[in-house]
CSV table of C-alpha atoms in Angstrom, one decimal:
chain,number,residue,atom,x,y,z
N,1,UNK,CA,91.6,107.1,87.7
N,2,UNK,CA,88.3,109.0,87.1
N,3,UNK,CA,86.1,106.5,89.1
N,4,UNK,CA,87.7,105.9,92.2
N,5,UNK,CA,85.6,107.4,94.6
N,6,UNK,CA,86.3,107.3,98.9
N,7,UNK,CA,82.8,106.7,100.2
N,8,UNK,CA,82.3,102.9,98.2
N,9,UNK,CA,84.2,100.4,96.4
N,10,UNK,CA,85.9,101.7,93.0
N,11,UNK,CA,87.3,98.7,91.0
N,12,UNK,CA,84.5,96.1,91.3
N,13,UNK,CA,85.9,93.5,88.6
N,14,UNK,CA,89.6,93.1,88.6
N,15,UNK,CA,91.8,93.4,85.8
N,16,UNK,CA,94.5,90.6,87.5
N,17,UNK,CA,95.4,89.8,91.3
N,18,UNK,CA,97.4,91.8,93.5
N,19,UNK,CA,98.6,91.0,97.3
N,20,UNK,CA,100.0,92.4,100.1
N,21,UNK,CA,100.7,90.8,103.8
N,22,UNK,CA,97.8,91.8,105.8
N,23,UNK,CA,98.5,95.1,107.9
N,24,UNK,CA,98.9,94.7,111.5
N,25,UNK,CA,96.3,95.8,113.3
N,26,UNK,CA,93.4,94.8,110.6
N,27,UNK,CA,91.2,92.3,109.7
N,28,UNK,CA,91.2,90.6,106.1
N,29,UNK,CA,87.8,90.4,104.7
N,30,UNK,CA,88.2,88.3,101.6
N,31,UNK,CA,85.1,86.6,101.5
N,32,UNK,CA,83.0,89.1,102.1
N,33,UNK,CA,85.3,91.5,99.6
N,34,UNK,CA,86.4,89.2,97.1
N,35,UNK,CA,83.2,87.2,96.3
N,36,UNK,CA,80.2,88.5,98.2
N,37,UNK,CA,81.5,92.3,97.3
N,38,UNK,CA,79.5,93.1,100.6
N,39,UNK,CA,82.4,94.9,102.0
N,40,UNK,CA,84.0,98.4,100.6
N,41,UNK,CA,87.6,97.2,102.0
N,42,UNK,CA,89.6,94.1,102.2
N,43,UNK,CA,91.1,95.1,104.9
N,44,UNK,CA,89.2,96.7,108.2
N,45,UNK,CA,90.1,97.8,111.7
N,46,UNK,CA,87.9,95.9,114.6
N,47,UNK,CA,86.6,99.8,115.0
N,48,UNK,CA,85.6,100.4,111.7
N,49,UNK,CA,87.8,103.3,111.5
N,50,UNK,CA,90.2,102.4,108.8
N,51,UNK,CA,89.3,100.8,105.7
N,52,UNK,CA,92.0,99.5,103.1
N,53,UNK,CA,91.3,97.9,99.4
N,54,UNK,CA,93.6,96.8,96.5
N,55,UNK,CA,91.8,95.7,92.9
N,56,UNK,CA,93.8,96.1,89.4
N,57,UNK,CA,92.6,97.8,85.9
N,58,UNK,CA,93.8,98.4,82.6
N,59,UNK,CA,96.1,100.8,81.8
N,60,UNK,CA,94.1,102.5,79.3
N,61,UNK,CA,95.2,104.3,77.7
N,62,UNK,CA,98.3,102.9,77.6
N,63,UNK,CA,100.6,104.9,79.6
N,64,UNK,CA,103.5,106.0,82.1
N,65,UNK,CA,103.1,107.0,86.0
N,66,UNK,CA,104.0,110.0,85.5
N,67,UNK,CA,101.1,110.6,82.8
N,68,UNK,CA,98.7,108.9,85.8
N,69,UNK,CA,100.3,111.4,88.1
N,70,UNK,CA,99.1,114.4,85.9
N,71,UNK,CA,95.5,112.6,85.4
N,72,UNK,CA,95.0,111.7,88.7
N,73,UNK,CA,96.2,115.2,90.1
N,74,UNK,CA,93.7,117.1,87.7
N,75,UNK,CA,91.2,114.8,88.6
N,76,UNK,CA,91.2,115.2,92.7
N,77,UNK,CA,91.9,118.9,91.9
N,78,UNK,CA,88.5,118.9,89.7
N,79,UNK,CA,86.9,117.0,92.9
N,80,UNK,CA,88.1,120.0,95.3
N,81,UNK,CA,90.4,117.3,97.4
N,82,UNK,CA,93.2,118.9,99.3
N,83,UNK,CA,95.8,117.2,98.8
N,84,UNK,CA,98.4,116.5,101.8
N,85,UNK,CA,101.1,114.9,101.2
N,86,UNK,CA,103.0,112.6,98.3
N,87,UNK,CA,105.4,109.9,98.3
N,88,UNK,CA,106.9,107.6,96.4
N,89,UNK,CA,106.6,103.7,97.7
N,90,UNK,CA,108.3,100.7,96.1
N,91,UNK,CA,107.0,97.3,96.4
N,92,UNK,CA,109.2,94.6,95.3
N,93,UNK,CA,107.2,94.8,91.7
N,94,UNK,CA,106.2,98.2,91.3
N,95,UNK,CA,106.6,101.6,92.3
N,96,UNK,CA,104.0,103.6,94.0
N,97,UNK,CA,102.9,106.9,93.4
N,98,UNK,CA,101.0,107.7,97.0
N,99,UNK,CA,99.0,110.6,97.7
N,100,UNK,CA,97.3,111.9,101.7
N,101,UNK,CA,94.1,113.6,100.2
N,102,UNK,CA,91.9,115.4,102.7
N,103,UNK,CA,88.3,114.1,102.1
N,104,UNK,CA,85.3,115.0,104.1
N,105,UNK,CA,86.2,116.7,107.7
N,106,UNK,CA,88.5,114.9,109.3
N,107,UNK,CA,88.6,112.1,106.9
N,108,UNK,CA,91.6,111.1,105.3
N,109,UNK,CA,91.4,109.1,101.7
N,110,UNK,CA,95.1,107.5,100.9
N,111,UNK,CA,95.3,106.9,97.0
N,112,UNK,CA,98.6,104.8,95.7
N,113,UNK,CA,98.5,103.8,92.7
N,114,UNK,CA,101.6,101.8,90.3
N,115,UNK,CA,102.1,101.0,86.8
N,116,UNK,CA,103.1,97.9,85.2
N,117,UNK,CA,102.8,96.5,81.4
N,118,UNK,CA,99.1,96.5,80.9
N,119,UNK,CA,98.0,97.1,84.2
N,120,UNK,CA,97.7,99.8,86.8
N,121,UNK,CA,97.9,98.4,90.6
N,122,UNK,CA,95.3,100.7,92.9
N,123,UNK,CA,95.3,100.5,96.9
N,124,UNK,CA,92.9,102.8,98.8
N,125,UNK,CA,92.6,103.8,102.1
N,126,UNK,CA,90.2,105.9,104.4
N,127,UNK,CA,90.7,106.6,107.8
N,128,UNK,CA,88.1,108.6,109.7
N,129,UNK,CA,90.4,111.0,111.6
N,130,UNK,CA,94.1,112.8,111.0
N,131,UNK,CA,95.3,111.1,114.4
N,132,UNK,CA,94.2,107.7,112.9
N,133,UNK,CA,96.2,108.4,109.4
N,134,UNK,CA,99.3,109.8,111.8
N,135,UNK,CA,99.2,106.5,113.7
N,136,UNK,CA,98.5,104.1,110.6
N,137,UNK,CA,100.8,105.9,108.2
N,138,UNK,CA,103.9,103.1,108.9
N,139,UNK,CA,101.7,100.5,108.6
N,140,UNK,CA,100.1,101.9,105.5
N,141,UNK,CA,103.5,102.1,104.1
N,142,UNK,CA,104.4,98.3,105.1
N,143,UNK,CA,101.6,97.2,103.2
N,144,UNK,CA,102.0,99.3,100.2
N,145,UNK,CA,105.8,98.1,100.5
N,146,UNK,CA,104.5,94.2,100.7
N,147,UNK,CA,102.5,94.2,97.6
N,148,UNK,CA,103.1,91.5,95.1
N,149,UNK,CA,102.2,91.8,91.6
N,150,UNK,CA,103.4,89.5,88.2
């Protein structure tokens, strides 16, 4: 929770897989994410403007979501992030805890992040404006919703 960062990729070695159907309206990068690691999303618009990722760590220390929650919270606090909103999300594996952080200007960073066994599920987002997030913010939910995870 303490090095996931907006501007750059934060999980560069995943702990296990994770999926999700790819949102409408973006395209997959796998390649280019997966083995190159040239890309800071899996997941792009064509206009750059909206960037998703999903990797997987260790739960370590071993613990609940709601002990993430606290973490994370302290940590975006420590970071001066605004936080907008939070939801809850549930995939058909895992339940999301999602948070609407205000980043840099305009820019939006989307933080969701679930807890299973040994492993914490991450998925982050950055969208450049407010309007974008507002437009995106179904599909954002689709894809948090269609993540797969044994």
């Amino acid at each position: 929770i303490a090095g996931l960062r907006a501007q750059g990729r934060s999980i560069n070695r995943d702990y296990r897989k994770a999926e999700g159907k790819k949102p409408e309206g973006f395209f997959k990068l796998e390649k280019d994410f997966y083995d190159k690691k040239r890309s800071n999303f899996l997941y792009i618009t064509p206009d750059e403007k909206s960037g998703i990722r999903i990797g997987v760590v260790k739960n370590k220390p071993k613990a609940d979501l709601k002990f993430w929650n606290e973490a994370f919270t302290i940590e975006m606090k420590n970071r001066k992030y605004s936080q907008l909103h939070k939801e809850s999300i549930k995939s058909k594996s895992v339940a999301f805890a999602v948070y609407y952080l205000k980043y840099f200007s305009e820019r939006i960073y989307i933080v969701a992040f679930g807890v299973k066994d040994d492993s914490i599920i991450i998925i982050e987002a950055l969208f450049k404006t407010k309007s974008i997030t507002a437009h995106m913010k179904n599909t954002m939910k689709k894809y948090i919703q269609s993540v797969e995870f044994d």
